[in-house]
CSV table of C-alpha atoms in Angstrom, one decimal:
chain,number,residue,atom,x,y,z
A,1117,TYR,CA,-3.9,-6.5,21.5
A,1118,VAL,CA,-1.5,-3.5,21.6
A,1119,PHE,CA,0.4,-5.1,24.5
A,1120,ARG,CA,0.3,-8.5,22.8
A,1121,ASP,CA,1.9,-7.2,19.7
A,1122,ILE,CA,4.6,-5.3,21.7
A,1123,LEU,CA,5.2,-8.4,23.7
A,1124,LEU,CA,5.6,-10.5,20.6
A,1125,TRP,CA,8.1,-8.1,19.0
A,1126,GLY,CA,10.0,-8.1,22.3
A,1127,LEU,CA,10.0,-11.9,22.2
A,1128,VAL,CA,11.4,-11.8,18.7
A,1129,VAL,CA,14.2,-9.6,19.9
A,1130,VAL,CA,15.0,-11.8,22.9
A,1131,VAL,CA,15.1,-14.9,20.7
A,1132,ALA,CA,17.4,-13.1,18.2
A,1133,LEU,CA,19.7,-12.0,21.1
A,1134,GLN,CA,19.8,-15.6,22.4
A,1135,CYS,CA,20.7,-16.8,19.0
A,1136,GLY,CA,23.7,-14.5,19.0
A,1137,LEU,CA,22.4,-11.9,16.5
A,1138,SER,CA,24.8,-9.0,16.5
A,1139,SER,CA,25.0,-5.7,14.6
A,1140,GLU,CA,28.8,-5.9,14.3
A,1141,LEU,CA,29.8,-6.3,10.7
A,1142,PRO,CA,31.8,-9.4,9.7
A,1143,SER,CA,35.5,-8.7,10.2
A,1144,ASP,CA,36.7,-10.8,7.3
A,1145,TYR,CA,36.0,-10.7,3.5
A,1146,ASN,CA,34.5,-14.2,3.4
A,1147,ILE,CA,31.4,-14.0,1.4
A,1148,LEU,CA,29.8,-16.7,3.5
A,1149,SER,CA,30.2,-14.6,6.6
A,1150,TRP,CA,28.4,-11.7,4.9
A,1151,LEU,CA,25.7,-13.9,3.6
A,1152,LYS,CA,25.1,-15.3,7.0
A,1153,PHE,CA,25.0,-11.8,8.4
A,1154,TYR,CA,22.4,-10.7,5.8
A,1155,LEU,CA,20.2,-13.8,6.1
A,1156,ALA,CA,20.2,-13.6,9.9
A,1157,TRP,CA,19.1,-10.0,10.0
A,1158,THR,CA,16.6,-10.5,7.2
A,1159,THR,CA,15.1,-13.4,9.1
A,1160,TYR,CA,14.8,-11.2,12.2
A,1161,ALA,CA,13.4,-8.3,10.2
A,1162,PHE,CA,10.6,-10.5,8.7
A,1163,ALA,CA,9.7,-11.9,12.1
A,1164,ALA,CA,9.7,-8.5,13.7
A,1165,SER,CA,7.7,-7.0,10.8
A,1166,ALA,CA,5.0,-9.6,11.2
A,1167,THR,CA,4.5,-8.6,14.9
A,1168,GLY,CA,5.0,-4.9,14.0
A,1169,GLY,CA,2.4,-5.2,11.3
A,1170,GLY,CA,-0.2,-5.9,13.9
A,1171,LEU,CA,0.6,-2.6,15.6
A,1172,TRP,CA,0.4,-0.9,12.3
A,1173,VAL,CA,-3.1,-2.4,11.7
A,1174,ILE,CA,-4.3,-1.2,15.1
A,1175,GLY,CA,-3.2,2.3,14.3
A,1176,HIS,CA,-5.2,1.9,11.1
A,1177,GLU,CA,-8.2,0.8,13.3
A,1178,CYS,CA,-7.8,4.0,15.4
A,1179,GLY,CA,-8.0,6.1,12.2
A,1180,HIS,CA,-11.4,4.5,11.5
A,1181,GLY,CA,-12.7,5.0,15.0
A,1182,ALA,CA,-12.8,1.2,15.5
A,1183,PHE,CA,-10.3,1.0,18.4
A,1184,SER,CA,-12.6,2.5,21.1
A,1185,GLU,CA,-15.8,4.5,21.6
A,1186,TYR,CA,-13.7,7.6,22.4
A,1187,PRO,CA,-12.4,9.7,19.5
A,1188,LEU,CA,-9.7,11.3,21.5
A,1189,LEU,CA,-8.3,7.9,22.7
A,1190,ASN,CA,-8.5,6.6,19.1
A,1191,ASP,CA,-6.4,9.5,17.8
A,1192,ALA,CA,-4.0,9.4,20.7
A,1193,VAL,CA,-3.2,5.7,20.3
A,1194,GLY,CA,-3.3,5.9,16.5
A,1195,PHE,CA,-0.9,8.9,16.5
A,1196,VAL,CA,1.6,7.1,18.6
A,1197,LEU,CA,1.5,3.8,16.7
A,1198,HIS,CA,1.6,5.3,13.2
A,1199,THR,CA,4.3,7.8,14.1
A,1200,PHE,CA,6.4,4.9,15.4
A,1201,PHE,CA,6.3,3.5,11.9
A,1202,PHE,CA,6.9,6.9,10.3
A,1203,VAL,CA,3.3,7.1,9.0
A,1204,PRO,CA,1.9,10.7,9.4
A,1205,TYR,CA,-1.2,9.7,11.3
A,1206,PHE,CA,-3.7,12.5,10.6
A,1207,SER,CA,-2.5,13.1,7.1
A,1208,TRP,CA,-2.8,9.4,6.2
A,1209,GLN,CA,-6.1,9.1,8.1
A,1210,TYR,CA,-7.6,11.8,5.7
A,1211,SER,CA,-6.3,10.2,2.5
A,1212,HIS,CA,-7.3,6.7,3.6
A,1213,ALA,CA,-10.8,8.0,4.5
A,1214,LYS,CA,-11.0,9.3,0.9
A,1215,HIS,CA,-10.0,5.9,-0.3
A,1216,HIS,CA,-12.9,4.4,1.6
A,1217,ARG,CA,-15.3,7.0,0.4
A,1218,ARG,CA,-14.4,6.6,-3.3
A,1219,THR,CA,-13.1,3.0,-3.6
A,1220,ASN,CA,-12.3,2.0,-7.2
A,1221,ASP,CA,-13.5,5.3,-8.5
A,1222,MET,CA,-11.1,5.9,-11.4
A,1223,VAL,CA,-11.3,9.7,-11.2
A,1224,GLN,CA,-11.8,10.6,-7.5
A,1225,GLY,CA,-10.4,7.5,-6.0
A,1226,GLU,CA,-7.2,7.3,-3.8
A,1227,THR,CA,-4.8,4.4,-3.5
A,1228,HIS,CA,-3.7,2.2,-6.5
A,1229,VAL,CA,-5.9,4.0,-9.0
A,1230,PRO,CA,-5.3,2.0,-12.3
A,1231,CYS,CA,-3.2,3.5,-15.0
A,1232,LEU,CA,-4.3,4.3,-18.6
A,1233,PRO,CA,-2.6,2.8,-21.6
A,1234,LYS,CA,-0.6,5.9,-22.4
A,1235,GLU,CA,0.7,6.0,-18.8
A,1236,MET,CA,2.1,2.5,-19.3
A,1237,GLY,CA,3.6,3.1,-22.7
A,1238,VAL,CA,0.7,1.6,-24.8
A,1239,SER,CA,-0.5,3.6,-27.8
A,1240,TYR,CA,-4.3,3.9,-28.1
A,1241,ASP,CA,-5.7,6.4,-30.5
A,1242,ASP,CA,-9.4,6.5,-29.5
A,1243,HIS,CA,-9.2,8.2,-26.1
A,1244,ASP,CA,-11.0,11.5,-25.6
A,1245,ASP,CA,-9.7,14.5,-23.6
A,1246,ASP,CA,-11.1,13.2,-20.3
A,1247,ASP,CA,-8.7,10.3,-20.5
A,1248,LYS,CA,-5.7,12.6,-20.5
A,1249,VAL,CA,-6.0,13.2,-16.7
A,1250,SER,CA,-3.0,11.6,-15.2
A,1251,THR,CA,-2.8,10.0,-11.8
A,1252,GLY,CA,-0.6,11.7,-9.2
A,1253,PHE,CA,2.0,9.0,-8.9
A,1254,ILE,CA,2.4,8.8,-12.7
A,1255,MET,CA,4.0,12.2,-12.8
A,1256,GLY,CA,7.7,12.7,-12.2
A,1257,PHE,CA,9.8,9.9,-10.8
A,1258,LEU,CA,7.3,7.0,-11.4
A,1259,GLY,CA,6.2,8.4,-14.7
A,1260,ASN,CA,9.6,7.8,-16.1
A,1261,ILE,CA,9.3,4.2,-14.9
A,1262,THR,CA,5.8,3.3,-16.0
A,1263,ALA,CA,6.2,5.0,-19.4
A,1264,HIS,CA,8.6,2.3,-20.4
A,1265,SER,CA,6.6,-0.6,-18.9
A,1266,TYR,CA,5.1,-2.0,-22.2
A,1267,GLY,CA,8.5,-1.7,-23.9
A,1268,LEU,CA,10.1,-3.7,-21.1
A,1269,TYR,CA,7.4,-6.3,-21.4
A,1270,LYS,CA,7.9,-6.7,-25.1
A,1271,ALA,CA,11.7,-6.8,-24.8
A,1272,PHE,CA,12.1,-9.3,-22.0
A,1273,GLY,CA,8.8,-11.2,-21.9
A,1274,GLU,CA,6.1,-11.9,-19.4
A,1275,PHE,CA,8.2,-13.9,-16.8
A,1276,ALA,CA,10.9,-11.3,-16.5
A,1277,TYR,CA,8.4,-8.4,-16.5
A,1278,MET,CA,6.5,-10.1,-13.7
A,1279,GLN,CA,9.6,-10.2,-11.5
A,1280,TYR,CA,10.3,-6.6,-12.3
A,1281,GLU,CA,6.7,-5.6,-11.4
A,1282,VAL,CA,6.8,-7.5,-8.1
A,1283,PHE,CA,10.3,-6.9,-6.9
A,1284,PHE,CA,11.2,-3.5,-8.4
A,1285,VAL,CA,8.0,-1.5,-9.0
A,1286,HIS,CA,6.1,-2.7,-5.9
A,1287,GLY,CA,9.1,-3.8,-3.9
A,1288,PHE,CA,11.0,-0.6,-4.3
A,1289,ALA,CA,9.6,2.2,-6.5
A,1290,LEU,CA,6.0,2.3,-5.2
A,1291,PHE,CA,7.2,1.7,-1.7
A,1292,PHE,CA,9.7,4.6,-2.0
A,1293,TRP,CA,6.9,6.7,-3.3
A,1294,TYR,CA,4.5,5.9,-0.5
A,1295,PHE,CA,7.1,5.9,2.2
A,1296,CYS,CA,8.1,9.4,1.2
A,1297,GLY,CA,4.5,10.4,1.9
A,1298,LEU,CA,3.5,10.8,-1.7
A,1299,SER,CA,0.0,10.1,-3.0
A,1300,SER,CA,-0.9,6.7,-4.3
A,1301,GLY,CA,-2.8,7.6,-7.3
A,1302,ALA,CA,-5.3,10.5,-7.0
A,1303,ARG,CA,-6.2,12.2,-10.3
A,1304,LEU,CA,-7.7,15.3,-8.8
A,1305,GLY,CA,-6.7,17.7,-6.1
A,1306,ASN,CA,-9.0,18.5,-3.2
A,1307,ASP,CA,-10.5,21.4,-5.2
A,1308,GLY,CA,-11.7,18.9,-7.9
A,1309,THR,CA,-9.3,20.1,-10.6
A,1310,PRO,CA,-6.9,17.7,-12.4
A,1311,LEU,CA,-3.4,17.7,-10.8
A,1312,GLU,CA,-1.5,18.2,-14.1
A,1313,GLN,CA,-3.4,21.4,-14.9
A,1314,LYS,CA,-1.6,23.3,-12.1
A,1315,GLY,CA,1.9,22.9,-13.2
A,1316,VAL,CA,4.7,20.5,-12.4
A,1317,GLY,CA,5.4,22.1,-9.0
A,1318,LYS,CA,1.9,21.5,-7.8
A,1319,THR,CA,1.1,18.0,-9.0
A,1320,LEU,CA,2.5,16.0,-6.1
A,1321,THR,CA,-0.2,15.3,-3.5
A,1322,ASP,CA,2.2,14.4,-0.7
A,1323,HIS,CA,1.3,13.7,2.9
A,1324,TYR,CA,3.8,16.1,4.5
A,1325,ARG,CA,3.1,19.6,3.2
A,1326,TRP,CA,0.1,21.1,4.8
A,1327,TRP,CA,-0.4,23.2,1.6
A,1328,SER,CA,-0.4,20.0,-0.5
A,1329,ARG,CA,-3.3,19.8,-3.0
A,1330,LEU,CA,-4.3,16.6,-1.3
A,1331,TYR,CA,-5.7,18.6,1.7
A,1332,PRO,CA,-8.4,21.3,2.3
A,1333,ASP,CA,-7.4,24.2,4.5
A,1334,LYS,CA,-9.1,22.7,7.5
A,1335,MET,CA,-6.5,19.9,7.6
A,1336,ARG,CA,-3.4,22.1,7.8
A,1337,PHE,CA,-2.9,22.0,11.5
A,1338,LYS,CA,-3.4,18.2,11.7
A,1339,VAL,CA,-0.9,17.7,8.8
A,1340,PHE,CA,1.6,19.9,10.7
A,1341,LEU,CA,1.0,17.9,13.9
A,1342,SER,CA,1.6,14.7,12.1
A,1343,ASP,CA,4.9,16.1,10.7
A,1344,LEU,CA,5.9,17.3,14.1
A,1345,GLY,CA,5.4,13.8,15.6
A,1346,MET,CA,7.6,12.2,13.0
A,1347,PHE,CA,10.2,14.9,13.4
A,1348,VAL,CA,10.4,14.2,17.2
A,1349,TRP,CA,10.6,10.5,16.6
A,1350,ALA,CA,13.3,10.9,14.0
A,1351,ALA,CA,15.3,13.0,16.4
A,1352,ILE,CA,15.0,10.3,19.1
A,1353,LEU,CA,16.2,7.7,16.7
A,1354,LEU,CA,19.1,9.9,15.6
A,1355,ARG,CA,20.1,10.3,19.2
A,1356,LEU,CA,19.9,6.6,19.8
A,1357,GLY,CA,22.0,6.1,16.6
A,1358,TRP,CA,24.6,8.5,17.9
A,1359,ASN,CA,24.8,6.7,21.2
A,1360,TYR,CA,24.6,3.1,20.1
A,1361,GLY,CA,25.5,3.2,16.4
A,1362,PHE,CA,23.3,4.0,13.4
A,1363,LEU,CA,23.7,0.6,11.9
A,1364,THR,CA,22.4,-0.9,15.2
A,1365,VAL,CA,19.3,1.3,15.2
A,1366,PHE,CA,18.7,0.5,11.5
A,1367,LEU,CA,19.0,-3.3,11.9
A,1368,TRP,CA,16.9,-3.6,15.1
A,1369,PHE,CA,14.2,-1.1,14.2
A,1370,GLU,CA,14.3,0.5,10.7
A,1371,TYR,CA,14.8,-2.7,8.7
A,1372,PRO,CA,11.6,-4.3,10.2
A,1373,ASN,CA,9.8,-1.0,9.8
A,1374,LEU,CA,10.7,-0.8,6.1
A,1375,LEU,CA,9.2,-4.3,5.6
A,1376,VAL,CA,6.1,-3.4,7.6
A,1377,ASN,CA,5.4,-0.4,5.4
A,1378,ASN,CA,6.3,-2.3,2.3
A,1379,TRP,CA,3.8,-5.2,2.7
A,1380,LEU,CA,1.1,-3.3,4.4
A,1381,LEU,CA,1.2,0.0,2.5
A,1382,VAL,CA,2.1,-1.4,-0.9
A,1383,THR,CA,1.6,-5.2,-1.4
A,1384,ILE,CA,-1.5,-5.9,0.7
A,1385,THR,CA,-3.3,-2.6,-0.4
A,1386,TRP,CA,-2.4,-3.3,-4.0
A,1387,LEU,CA,-3.9,-6.8,-4.0
A,1388,GLN,CA,-7.1,-5.8,-2.0
A,1389,HIS,CA,-8.4,-3.8,-5.0
A,1390,THR,CA,-6.4,-5.3,-7.9
A,1391,ASP,CA,-7.4,-8.4,-9.7
A,1392,PRO,CA,-8.6,-9.3,-13.3
A,1393,SER,CA,-12.1,-10.0,-11.9
A,1394,VAL,CA,-12.4,-6.7,-9.9
A,1395,PRO,CA,-14.1,-3.8,-11.7
A,1396,HIS,CA,-13.2,-0.1,-11.6
A,1397,PHE,CA,-15.8,2.5,-12.3
A,1398,GLY,CA,-16.1,5.8,-14.1
A,1399,GLN,CA,-17.9,8.8,-12.6
A,1400,GLU,CA,-21.4,7.9,-14.1
A,1401,ASP,CA,-21.2,4.2,-13.0
A,1402,TRP,CA,-19.6,4.5,-9.6
A,1403,THR,CA,-21.5,4.1,-6.4
A,1404,TRP,CA,-20.2,3.6,-2.9
A,1405,VAL,CA,-21.7,0.1,-2.6
A,1406,LYS,CA,-20.3,-0.9,-6.0
A,1407,GLY,CA,-16.8,0.3,-4.9
A,1408,ALA,CA,-16.9,-1.3,-1.5
A,1409,LEU,CA,-18.5,-4.6,-2.5
A,1410,CYS,CA,-17.5,-5.2,-6.1
A,1411,GLY,CA,-14.2,-3.3,-6.0
A,1412,THR,CA,-12.7,-5.2,-3.0
A,1413,ILE,CA,-11.4,-8.8,-2.8
A,1414,ASP,CA,-10.4,-11.0,0.1
A,1415,HIS,CA,-7.2,-13.1,-0.3
A,1416,ASN,CA,-5.8,-16.3,1.1
A,1417,TYR,CA,-2.9,-15.5,3.5
A,1418,PRO,CA,-0.9,-18.0,5.6
A,1419,TRP,CA,-2.3,-18.4,9.1
A,1420,ILE,CA,0.7,-16.8,10.8
A,1421,LEU,CA,0.6,-13.7,8.6
A,1422,ASP,CA,-3.2,-13.4,8.8
A,1423,THR,CA,-3.1,-13.7,12.6
A,1424,ALA,CA,-0.1,-11.2,12.9
A,1425,SER,CA,-1.9,-8.6,10.7
A,1426,HIS,CA,-5.2,-9.1,12.6
A,1427,SER,CA,-6.9,-10.5,9.4
A,1428,ILE,CA,-6.8,-7.2,7.6
A,1429,ALA,CA,-6.5,-8.9,4.2
A,1430,THR,CA,-8.9,-11.8,4.7
A,1431,THR,CA,-11.8,-9.6,6.0
A,1432,HIS,CA,-11.3,-6.6,3.7
A,1433,VAL,CA,-14.6,-6.8,1.9
A,1434,CYS,CA,-16.4,-6.6,5.3
A,1435,HIS,CA,-14.0,-3.8,6.4
A,1436,HIS,CA,-15.0,-1.6,3.4
A,1437,LEU,CA,-18.7,-2.1,4.0
A,1438,PHE,CA,-18.5,-1.7,7.8
A,1439,HIS,CA,-15.2,0.0,8.7
A,1440,GLU,CA,-16.1,0.6,12.3
A,1441,ILE,CA,-16.3,-3.1,13.1
A,1442,PRO,CA,-13.1,-3.8,15.2
A,1443,PHE,CA,-10.8,-6.4,13.7
A,1444,TYR,CA,-11.4,-8.9,16.6
A,1445,HIS,CA,-15.0,-9.2,15.3
A,1446,ALA,CA,-14.1,-8.9,11.6
A,1447,THR,CA,-13.7,-12.7,11.0
A,1448,GLU,CA,-17.1,-13.4,12.6
A,1449,ALA,CA,-18.7,-10.6,10.6
A,1450,THR,CA,-17.0,-11.8,7.4
A,1451,ASP,CA,-18.4,-15.3,7.9
A,1452,ALA,CA,-21.9,-13.9,8.2
A,1453,LEU,CA,-21.4,-11.6,5.2
A,1454,ARG,CA,-20.0,-14.4,3.1
A,1455,ALA,CA,-22.9,-16.7,4.0
A,1456,PHE,CA,-25.3,-14.1,2.7
A,1457,LEU,CA,-23.4,-12.9,-0.4
A,1458,GLU,CA,-21.7,-16.0,-1.7
A,1459,PRO,CA,-24.9,-17.8,-2.8
A,1460,LYS,CA,-25.8,-14.7,-4.8
A,1461,GLY,CA,-22.4,-14.6,-6.5
A,1462,MET,CA,-21.6,-11.3,-4.8
A,1463,TYR,CA,-18.7,-12.1,-2.5
A,1464,ASN,CA,-15.2,-11.6,-3.9
A,1465,ARG,CA,-12.6,-14.0,-2.5
A,1466,ASN,CA,-9.5,-15.4,-4.1
A,1467,PRO,CA,-8.6,-18.8,-2.7
A,1468,THR,CA,-5.2,-18.9,-4.4
A,1469,PRO,CA,-2.3,-18.5,-1.8
A,1470,VAL,CA,-1.1,-14.9,-1.8
A,1471,TYR,CA,2.5,-15.8,-2.7
A,1472,LEU,CA,1.1,-17.0,-6.1
A,1473,THR,CA,-1.5,-14.3,-6.4
A,1474,VAL,CA,1.0,-11.5,-6.3
A,1475,PHE,CA,2.7,-12.9,-9.4
A,1476,ARG,CA,-0.5,-13.6,-11.2
A,1477,VAL,CA,-1.8,-10.0,-10.6
A,1478,ALA,CA,1.6,-8.6,-11.7
A,1479,ALA,CA,1.3,-10.6,-15.0
A,1480,SER,CA,-2.3,-9.7,-15.8
A,1481,CYS,CA,-3.2,-6.3,-14.3
A,1482,HIS,CA,-1.4,-3.5,-16.2
A,1483,PHE,CA,-3.9,-0.8,-17.3
A,1484,VAL,CA,-7.6,0.0,-18.0
A,1485,GLU,CA,-8.7,1.3,-21.4
A,1486,SER,CA,-10.5,4.4,-20.1
A,1487,ILE,CA,-11.7,6.2,-17.0
A,1488,LYS,CA,-15.3,6.0,-18.2
A,1489,GLY,CA,-17.7,3.1,-17.9
A,1490,ILE,CA,-17.0,-0.1,-16.0
A,1491,GLN,CA,-13.4,-1.2,-16.6
A,1492,PHE,CA,-11.5,-4.4,-15.9
A,1493,TYR,CA,-7.7,-4.6,-16.0
A,1494,LYS,CA,-6.1,-5.5,-19.3
A,1495,SER,CA,-2.6,-7.0,-19.6
A,1496,PHE,CA,0.2,-6.3,-22.0
A,1497,ALA,CA,-0.4,-9.9,-23.3
A,1498,ASP,CA,-3.8,-8.6,-24.7
A,1499,VAL,CA,-2.0,-5.8,-26.5
A,1500,LEU,CA,0.6,-8.1,-28.0
A,1501,ALA,CA,-2.2,-10.4,-29.2
A,1502,ILE,CA,-3.9,-7.5,-30.9
A,1503,GLU,CA,-0.7,-6.3,-32.5
A,1504,ALA,CA,0.1,-9.8,-33.8
A,1505,LYS,CA,-3.4,-10.1,-35.2
A,1506,SER,CA,-3.0,-6.8,-37.0
A,1507,LYS,CA,0.3,-7.8,-38.5
A,1508,LYS,CA,-1.3,-11.0,-39.9
A,1509,ILE,CA,-4.1,-9.0,-41.5
A,1510,GLU,CA,-1.5,-6.6,-43.1
């Protein structure tokens, strides 16, 4: 499968070259020439990112120990593949394992932990002190964005906000946050204390600093090794850019790489645990089975994307329950799991095509009311309805 995905990416490159794709910028100021240049390279980048996404998923399999029976081989292959995509392998392996251990845990979870009303600019007066524990990605850069979310929704309406959520927040802001190696939502450091209680300089649980509060001391060497691998790869790319042109290296490699990390690290991961029907749990209600089974949902992806990404998004419930099953058996295992769970009403699957789902989720999943109990996403439309009702009573 590794060689298949490399061969497919190579095939995409060959086809692009045969079609005359060139990194030379248009020599005139004709807007059509620049539009053609942009569309041609974006088409290539999407095709290459589909094949590259398969390699990314295999690196993810290595992190779970599902690639082979040999841990050293798993880590060697995973390290190379994820470093190729500028993902710090051991650092991400650790935080991703935490995501699997505490799926949809609103306090100790990792990856797309839901925001509270105050973090999204909604005023609720009945929260206790426990609800004042902010998620890591709400602090700083993203905090300035999310704090105005409800205001933007009220000012411009649902349709405009939905585009903003999909194309800016998840298309750029969250992607920038993750691609910079920053945490995707933990509320606590590895010592179990809230991030915001340690001061602004120590709130970011990034994946690059071996002294980051995301990691225990035993992870320091592995985080350093992950950084070193990416440093070496960056140096190689810089050398290639110096020899062949930085724009050439960007267009042939980095543009597809950005798309791979965007739709795998951000969009797919977001949708796998975010839906109006998917619960999130407080400390007293969370269990591992609840998080893996109830807190995960399979989606309906086009065949070509599903095949290219080794069915990571259509077999994700099974993956969270049995993460060491290799992806080439995941569809078969999912069929058996679905046959057992679906008659009991316990299998989460969304049949709506994903290109529609992403907008529906963006329009309906904005915050949870508390980090206690069993919570389902609320939307800004719910808040507007309550406010309108209150005004009528007044």
